[in-house]
Coordinates of C-alpha atoms and ligand atoms in Angstrom, one line a residue:
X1332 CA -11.1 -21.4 -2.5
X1333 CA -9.6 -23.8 -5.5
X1334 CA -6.2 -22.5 -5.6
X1335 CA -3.4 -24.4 -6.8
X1336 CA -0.9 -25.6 -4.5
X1337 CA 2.3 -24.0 -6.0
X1338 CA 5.7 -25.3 -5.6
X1339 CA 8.9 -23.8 -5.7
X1340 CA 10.0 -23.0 -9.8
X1341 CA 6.4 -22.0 -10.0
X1342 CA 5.8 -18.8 -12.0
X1343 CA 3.9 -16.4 -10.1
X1344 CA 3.3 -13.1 -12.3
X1345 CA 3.3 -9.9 -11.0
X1346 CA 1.3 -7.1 -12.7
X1347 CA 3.5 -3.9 -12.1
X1348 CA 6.9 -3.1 -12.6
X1349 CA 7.6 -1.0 -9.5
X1350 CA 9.9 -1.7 -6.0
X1351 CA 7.0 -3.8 -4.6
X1352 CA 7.1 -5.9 -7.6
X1353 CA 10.8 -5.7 -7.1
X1354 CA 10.4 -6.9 -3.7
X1355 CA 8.6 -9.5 -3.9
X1356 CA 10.6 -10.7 -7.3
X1357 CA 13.7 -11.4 -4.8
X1358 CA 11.7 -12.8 -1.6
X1359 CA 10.3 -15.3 -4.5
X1360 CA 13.1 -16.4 -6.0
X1361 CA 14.9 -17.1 -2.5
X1362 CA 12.0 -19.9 -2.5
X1363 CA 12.8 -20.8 -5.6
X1364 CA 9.9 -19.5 -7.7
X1365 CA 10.4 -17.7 -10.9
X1366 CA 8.5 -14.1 -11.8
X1367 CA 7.2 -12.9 -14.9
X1368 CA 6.6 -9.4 -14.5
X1369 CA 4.0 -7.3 -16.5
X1370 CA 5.1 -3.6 -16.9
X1371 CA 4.0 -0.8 -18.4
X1372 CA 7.8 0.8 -19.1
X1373 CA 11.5 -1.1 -19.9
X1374 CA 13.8 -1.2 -17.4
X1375 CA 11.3 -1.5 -14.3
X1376 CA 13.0 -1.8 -11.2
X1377 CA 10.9 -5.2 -10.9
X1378 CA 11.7 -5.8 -14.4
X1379 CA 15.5 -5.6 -13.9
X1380 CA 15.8 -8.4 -11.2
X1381 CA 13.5 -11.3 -13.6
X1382 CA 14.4 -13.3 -16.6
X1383 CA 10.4 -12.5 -17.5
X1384 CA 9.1 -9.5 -18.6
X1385 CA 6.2 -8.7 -20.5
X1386 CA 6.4 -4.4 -21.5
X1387 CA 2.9 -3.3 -22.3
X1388 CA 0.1 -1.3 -21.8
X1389 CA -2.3 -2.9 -18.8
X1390 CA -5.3 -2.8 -21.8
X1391 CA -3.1 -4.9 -24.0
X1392 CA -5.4 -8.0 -24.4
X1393 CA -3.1 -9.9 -26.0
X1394 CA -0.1 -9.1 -24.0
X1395 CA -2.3 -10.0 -21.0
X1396 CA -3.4 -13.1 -22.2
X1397 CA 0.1 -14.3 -23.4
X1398 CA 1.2 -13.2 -19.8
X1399 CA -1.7 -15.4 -17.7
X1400 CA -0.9 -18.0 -19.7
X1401 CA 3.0 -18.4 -18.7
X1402 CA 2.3 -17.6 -15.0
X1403 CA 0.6 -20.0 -12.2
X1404 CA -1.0 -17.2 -10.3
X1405 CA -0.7 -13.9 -10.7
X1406 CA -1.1 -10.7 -8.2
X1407 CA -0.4 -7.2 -8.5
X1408 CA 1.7 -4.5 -7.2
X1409 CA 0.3 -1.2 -7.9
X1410 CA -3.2 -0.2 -7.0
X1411 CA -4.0 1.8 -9.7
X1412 CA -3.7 -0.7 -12.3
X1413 CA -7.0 -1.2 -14.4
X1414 CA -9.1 -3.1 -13.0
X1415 CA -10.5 -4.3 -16.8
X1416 CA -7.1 -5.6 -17.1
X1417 CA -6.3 -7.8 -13.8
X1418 CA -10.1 -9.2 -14.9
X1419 CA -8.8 -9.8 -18.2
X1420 CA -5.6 -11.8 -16.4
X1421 CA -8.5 -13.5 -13.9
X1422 CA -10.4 -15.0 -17.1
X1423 CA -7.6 -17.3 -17.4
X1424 CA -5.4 -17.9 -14.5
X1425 CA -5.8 -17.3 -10.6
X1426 CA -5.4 -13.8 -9.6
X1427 CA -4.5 -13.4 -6.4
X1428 CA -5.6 -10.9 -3.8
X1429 CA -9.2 -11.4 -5.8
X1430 CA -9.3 -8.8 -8.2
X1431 CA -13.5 -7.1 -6.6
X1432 CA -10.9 -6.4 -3.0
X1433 CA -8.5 -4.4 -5.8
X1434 CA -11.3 -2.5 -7.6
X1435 CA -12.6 -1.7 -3.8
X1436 CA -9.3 0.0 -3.0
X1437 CA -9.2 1.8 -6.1
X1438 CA -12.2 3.6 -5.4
X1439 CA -11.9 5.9 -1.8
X1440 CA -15.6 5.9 -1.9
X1441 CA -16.2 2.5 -2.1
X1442 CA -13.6 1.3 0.0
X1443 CA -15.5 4.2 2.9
X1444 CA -18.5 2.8 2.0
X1445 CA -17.2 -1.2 2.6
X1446 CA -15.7 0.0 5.6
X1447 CA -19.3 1.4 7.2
X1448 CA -21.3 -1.6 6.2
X1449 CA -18.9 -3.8 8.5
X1450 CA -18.8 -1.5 11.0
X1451 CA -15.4 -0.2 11.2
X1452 CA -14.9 3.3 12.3
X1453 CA -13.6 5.9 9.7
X1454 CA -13.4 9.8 9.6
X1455 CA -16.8 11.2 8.5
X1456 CA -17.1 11.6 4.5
X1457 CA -19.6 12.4 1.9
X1458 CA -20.0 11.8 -2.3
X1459 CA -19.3 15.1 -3.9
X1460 CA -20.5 15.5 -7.6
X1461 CA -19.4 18.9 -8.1
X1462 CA -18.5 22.4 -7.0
X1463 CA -21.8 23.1 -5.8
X1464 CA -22.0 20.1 -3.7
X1465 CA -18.4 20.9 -2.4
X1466 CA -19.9 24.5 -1.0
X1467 CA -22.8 23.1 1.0
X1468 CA -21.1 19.8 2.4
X1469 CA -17.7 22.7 3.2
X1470 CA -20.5 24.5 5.1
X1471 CA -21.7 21.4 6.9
X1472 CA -18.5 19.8 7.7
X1473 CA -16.6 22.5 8.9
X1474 CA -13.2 23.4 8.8
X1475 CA -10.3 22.2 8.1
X1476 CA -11.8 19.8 5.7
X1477 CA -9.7 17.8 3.5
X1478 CA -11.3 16.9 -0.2
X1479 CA -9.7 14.0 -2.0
X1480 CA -10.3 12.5 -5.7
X1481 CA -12.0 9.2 -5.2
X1482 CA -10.1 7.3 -7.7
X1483 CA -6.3 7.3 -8.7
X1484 CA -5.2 8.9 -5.3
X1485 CA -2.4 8.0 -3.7
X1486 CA 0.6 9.8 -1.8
X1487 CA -1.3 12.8 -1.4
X1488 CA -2.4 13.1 -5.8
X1489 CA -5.5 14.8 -6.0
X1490 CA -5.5 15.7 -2.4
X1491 CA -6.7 18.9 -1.5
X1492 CA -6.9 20.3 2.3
X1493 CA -10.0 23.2 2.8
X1494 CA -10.0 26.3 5.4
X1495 CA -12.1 28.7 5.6
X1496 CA -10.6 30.9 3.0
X1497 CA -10.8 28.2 0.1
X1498 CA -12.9 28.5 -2.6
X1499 CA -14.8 25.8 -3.6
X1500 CA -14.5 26.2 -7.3
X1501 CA -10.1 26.2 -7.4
X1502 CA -10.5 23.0 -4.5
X1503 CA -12.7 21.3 -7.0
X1504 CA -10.2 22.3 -10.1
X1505 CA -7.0 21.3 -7.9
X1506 CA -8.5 18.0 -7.2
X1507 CA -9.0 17.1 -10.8
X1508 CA -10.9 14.3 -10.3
X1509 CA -14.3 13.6 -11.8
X1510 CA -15.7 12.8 -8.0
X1511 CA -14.5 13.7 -5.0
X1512 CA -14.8 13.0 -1.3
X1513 CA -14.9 14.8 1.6
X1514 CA -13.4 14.2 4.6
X1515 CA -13.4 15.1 8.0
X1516 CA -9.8 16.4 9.0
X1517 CA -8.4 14.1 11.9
X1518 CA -6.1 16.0 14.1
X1519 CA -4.7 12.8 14.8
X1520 CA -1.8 11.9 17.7
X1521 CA -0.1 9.8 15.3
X1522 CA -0.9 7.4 12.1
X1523 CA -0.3 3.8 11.9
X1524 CA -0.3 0.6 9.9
X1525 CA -1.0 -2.9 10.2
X1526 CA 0.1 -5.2 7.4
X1527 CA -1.9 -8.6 7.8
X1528 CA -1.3 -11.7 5.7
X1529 CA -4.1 -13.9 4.8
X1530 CA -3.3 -17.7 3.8
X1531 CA -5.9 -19.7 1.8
X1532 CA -6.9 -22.0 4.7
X1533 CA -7.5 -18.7 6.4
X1534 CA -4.5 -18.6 8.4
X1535 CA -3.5 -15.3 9.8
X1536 CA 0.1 -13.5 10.0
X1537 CA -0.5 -9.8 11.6
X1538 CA 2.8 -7.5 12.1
X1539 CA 2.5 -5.1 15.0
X1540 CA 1.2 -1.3 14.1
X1541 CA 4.0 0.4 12.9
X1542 CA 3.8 4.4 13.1
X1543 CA 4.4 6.6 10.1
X1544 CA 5.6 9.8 9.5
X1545 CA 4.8 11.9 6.4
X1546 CA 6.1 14.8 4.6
X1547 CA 4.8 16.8 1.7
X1548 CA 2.0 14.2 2.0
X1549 CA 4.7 11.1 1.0
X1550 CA 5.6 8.9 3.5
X1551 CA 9.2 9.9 5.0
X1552 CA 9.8 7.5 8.2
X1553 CA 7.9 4.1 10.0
X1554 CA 9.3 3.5 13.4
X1555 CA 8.4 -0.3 14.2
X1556 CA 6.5 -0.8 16.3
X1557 CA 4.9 2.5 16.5
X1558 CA 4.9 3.8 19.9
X1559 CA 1.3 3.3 21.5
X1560 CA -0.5 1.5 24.0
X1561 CA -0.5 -2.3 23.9
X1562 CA -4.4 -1.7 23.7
X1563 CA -4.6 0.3 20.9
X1564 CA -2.1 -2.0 19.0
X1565 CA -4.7 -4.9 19.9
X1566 CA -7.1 -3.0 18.4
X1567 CA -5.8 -2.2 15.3
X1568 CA -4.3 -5.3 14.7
X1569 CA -8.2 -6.5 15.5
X1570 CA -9.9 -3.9 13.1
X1571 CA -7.4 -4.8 10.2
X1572 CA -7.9 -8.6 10.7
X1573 CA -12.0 -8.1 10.5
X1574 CA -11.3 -6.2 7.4
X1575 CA -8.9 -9.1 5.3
X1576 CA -11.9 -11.7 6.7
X1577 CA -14.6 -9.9 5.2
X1578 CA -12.7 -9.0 2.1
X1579 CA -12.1 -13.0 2.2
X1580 CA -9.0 -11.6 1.4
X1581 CA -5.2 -14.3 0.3
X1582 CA -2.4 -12.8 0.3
X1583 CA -1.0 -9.1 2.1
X1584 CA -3.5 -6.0 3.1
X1585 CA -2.2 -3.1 4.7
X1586 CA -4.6 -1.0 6.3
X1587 CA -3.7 2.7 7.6
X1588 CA -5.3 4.1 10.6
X1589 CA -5.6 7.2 12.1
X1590 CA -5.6 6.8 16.1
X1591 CA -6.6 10.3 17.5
X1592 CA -5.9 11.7 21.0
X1593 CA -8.4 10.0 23.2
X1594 CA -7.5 7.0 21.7
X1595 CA -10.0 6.1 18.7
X1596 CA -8.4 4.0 16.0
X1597 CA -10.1 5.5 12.6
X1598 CA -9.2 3.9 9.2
X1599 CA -8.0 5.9 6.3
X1600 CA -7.1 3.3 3.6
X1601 CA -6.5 0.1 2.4
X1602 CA -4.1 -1.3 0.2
X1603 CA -4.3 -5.2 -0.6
X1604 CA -0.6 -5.6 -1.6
X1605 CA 3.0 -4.9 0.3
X1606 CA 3.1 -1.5 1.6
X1607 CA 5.4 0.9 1.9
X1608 CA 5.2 0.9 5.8
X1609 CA 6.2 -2.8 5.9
X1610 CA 9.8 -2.4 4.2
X1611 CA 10.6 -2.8 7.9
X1612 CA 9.4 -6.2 7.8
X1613 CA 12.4 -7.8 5.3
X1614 CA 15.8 -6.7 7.6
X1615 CA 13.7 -7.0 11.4
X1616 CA 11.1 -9.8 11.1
X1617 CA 11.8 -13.8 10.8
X1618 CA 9.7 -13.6 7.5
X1619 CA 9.0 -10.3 5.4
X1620 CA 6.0 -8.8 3.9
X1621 CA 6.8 -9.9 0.7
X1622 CA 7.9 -13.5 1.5
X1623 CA 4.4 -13.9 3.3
X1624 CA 2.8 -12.4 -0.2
X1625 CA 4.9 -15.7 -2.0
X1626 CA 3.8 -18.0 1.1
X1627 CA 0.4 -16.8 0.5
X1628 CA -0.5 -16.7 -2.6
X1629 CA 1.3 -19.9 -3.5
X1630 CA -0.6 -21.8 -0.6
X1631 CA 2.3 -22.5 1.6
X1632 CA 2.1 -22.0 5.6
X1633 CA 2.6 -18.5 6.1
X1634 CA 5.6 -17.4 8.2
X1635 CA 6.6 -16.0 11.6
X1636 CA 6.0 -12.0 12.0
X1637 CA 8.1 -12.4 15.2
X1638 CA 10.7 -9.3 15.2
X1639 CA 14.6 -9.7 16.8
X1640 CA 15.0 -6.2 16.5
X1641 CA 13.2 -2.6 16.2
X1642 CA 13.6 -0.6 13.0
X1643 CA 13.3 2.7 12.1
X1644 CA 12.7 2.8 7.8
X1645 CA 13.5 6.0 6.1
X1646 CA 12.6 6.7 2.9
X1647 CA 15.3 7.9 0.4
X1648 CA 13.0 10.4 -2.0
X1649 CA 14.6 12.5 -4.5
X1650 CA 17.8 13.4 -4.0
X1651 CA 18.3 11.8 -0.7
X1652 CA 19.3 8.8 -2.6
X1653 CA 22.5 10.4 -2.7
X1654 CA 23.2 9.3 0.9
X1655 CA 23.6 5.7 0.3
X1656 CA 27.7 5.4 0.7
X1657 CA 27.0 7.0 3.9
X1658 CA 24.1 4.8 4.7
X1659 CA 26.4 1.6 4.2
X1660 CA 29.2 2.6 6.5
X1661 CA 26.5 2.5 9.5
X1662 CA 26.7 -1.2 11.1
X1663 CA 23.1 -1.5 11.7
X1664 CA 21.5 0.1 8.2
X1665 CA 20.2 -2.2 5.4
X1666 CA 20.2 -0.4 2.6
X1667 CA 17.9 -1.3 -0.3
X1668 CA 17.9 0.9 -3.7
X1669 CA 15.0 0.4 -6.1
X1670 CA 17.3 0.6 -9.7
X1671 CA 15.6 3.9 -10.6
X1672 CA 17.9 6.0 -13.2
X1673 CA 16.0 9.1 -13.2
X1674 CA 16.2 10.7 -9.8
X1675 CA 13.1 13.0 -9.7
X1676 CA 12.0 15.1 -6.8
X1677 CA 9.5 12.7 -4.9
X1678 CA 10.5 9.9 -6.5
X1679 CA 10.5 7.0 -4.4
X1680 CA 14.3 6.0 -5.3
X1681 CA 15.1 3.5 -2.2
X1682 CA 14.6 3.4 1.5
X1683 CA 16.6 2.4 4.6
X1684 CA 16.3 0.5 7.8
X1685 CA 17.9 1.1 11.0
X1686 CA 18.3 -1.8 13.0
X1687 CA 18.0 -1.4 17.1
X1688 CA 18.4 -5.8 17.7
X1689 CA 16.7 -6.8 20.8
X1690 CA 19.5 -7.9 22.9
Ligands
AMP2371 P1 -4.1 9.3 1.7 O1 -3.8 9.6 0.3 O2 -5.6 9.2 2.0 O3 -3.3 8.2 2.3 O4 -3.6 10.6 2.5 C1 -2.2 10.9 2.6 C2 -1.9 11.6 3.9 O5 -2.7 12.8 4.1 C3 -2.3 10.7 5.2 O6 -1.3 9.8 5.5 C4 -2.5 11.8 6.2 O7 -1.3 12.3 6.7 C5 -3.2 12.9 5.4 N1 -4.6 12.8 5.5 C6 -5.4 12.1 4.6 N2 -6.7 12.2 5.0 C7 -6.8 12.9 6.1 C8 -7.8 13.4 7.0 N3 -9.1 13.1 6.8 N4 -7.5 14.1 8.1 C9 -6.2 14.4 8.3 N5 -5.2 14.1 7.5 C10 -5.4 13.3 6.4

């Protein structure tokens, strides 16, 4: 792939003002590259931490051709941006995971249907068009069901889990999405994530399977390295390598997996950017998530994923915030808050990680 070699002071822009952009703003400028950040809203959380910001809307043409034209590479940091406008950034600078692996992460149907054709294992699923459709494939899958919006999705939005007593018709309002997909409900022993960096000679970086805990649907805590069998992490890590090869994939993917009681691994989801489940990465690991993203992306040697300690992450949502005097009197917490005024209930506000050193 013709990618620039980029050198530190560098602009790499980041499309999305959010804590990943935020993130990945700071691992870049401790490598001495600069970020020009394109956000939708002022005062971003990435925004806050770089001298460059561009406030738009992601259709702005203009704004997005003034911004590719002041970066040396771009990437994103939120899935749901439009993919018409990280093409529109593409036309004129290098984007960077390619922009086809973002729109196949947009799109849950898609990304199921990539998944099948290279043969990795995923919870049945089918199309549904429409009520009707959702009554016969509810009759043919069984219960409990879960039916999901195929685009725009994420923590739990436009989710919608199906017994018995649901009717179609409010399922199909609830999920409010023009198409849906079913899915199989995986009464799964635990969930898990691999993050796996790419480089553009095709060097790999592949953290260990972390395990993560949800509540209402959001993720609450990852305990790294999740607590499985050394052969089930090989396969994981396996299955989420196969899947950044075939997406030819530079820079960070993190792929979440289901691994059900006998021991299948089944994947849920993709995300080509940092991930939520590797926030572990920057206080435990010789070089973080984000950091590899930079390495990446920029075509420098990716880093070591080695890890001196095990962490436990926990999300700070809402209100929980709150506890971040508390969290810094602990010896062994990092505490990291994302800048976010407006505390809102489910509102990603910061996170923490728990440090248990290898000694
Ligand atoms: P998603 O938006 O697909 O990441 O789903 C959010 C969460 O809902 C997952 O992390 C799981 O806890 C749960 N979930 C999603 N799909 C399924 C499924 N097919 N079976 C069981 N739980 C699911």
């Amino acid at each position: 792939m013709a990618v620039k070699l980029l050198v530190p002071g560098a602009t790499i822009g980041i499309l999305g003002g959010g804590q990943l952009g935020r993130m990945t703003a700071l691992a870049a400028a401790r490598l001495g590259f600069r970020c020009h950040i394109f956000a939708t809203e002022p005062d971003s959380p990435a925004g806050q931490v770089c001298d460059q910001v561009s406030v738009a809307h992601y259709l702005d043409e203009e704004a997005l051709d003034r911004f590719a034209a002041s970066v040396d590479v771009a990437t994103f940091e939120f899935e749901n941006i439009p993919a018409e406008g990280v093409l529109r950034v593409a036309a004129s600078t290098t984007v960077l995971p390619r922009p086809e692996i973002l729109e196949i992460s947009q799109d849950r149907l898609r990304e199921k249907d990539f998944l099948r054709t290279i043969d990795i294992p995923t919870t049945a699923y089918r199309e549904i068009a429409d009520a009707t459709a959702l009554t016969r494939a509810m009759r043919d899958f069984g219960f409990p069901a879960v039916l999901k919006s195929v685009r725009m999705g994420y923590d739990g939005k436009g989710q919608v889990t199906l017994t018995p007593e649901t009717k179609p018709a409010d399922a199909w309002r609830q999920m409010g999405g023009e198409i849906g997909i079913l899915e199989a409900y995986v009464d799964f022993a635990c969930e898990i994530s691999v993050i796996v960096a790419r480089g553009r000679s095709g060097a790999w970086a592949t953290y260990p399977p972390v395990e993560n805990q949800h509540s209402h649907h959001i993720l609450d805590t990852t305990i790294a390295p999740a607590r499985i069998a050394p052969e089930i992490a090989m396969r994981a890590e396996a299955i989420a390598r196969h899947i950044a090869e075939k997406l030819d994939l530079v820079g960070v993917l993190a792929v979440e997996m289901f691994v059900t009681p006998k021991g299948d691994v089944l994947v849920n989801e993709l995300a080509p950017r940092p991930h939520n489940p590797g926030h572990w990465t920057i206080d435990a690991c010789a070089t973080s998530q984000f950091e590899q993203l930079v390495r990446a992306i920029c075509g420098l040697p990716l880093g070591s994923v080695e890890h001196h300690s095990d962490a436990v992450m926990k999300n700070l949502i809402g209100h929980d915030v709150e506890k971040w005097r508390e969290a810094l009197t602990e010896p062994l917490t990092k505490v990291h808050l994302y800048g976010k005024r407006q505390i809102q209930p489910g509102r990603k506000m910061g996170h923490v990680t728990r440090l248990f050193p290898h000694r």
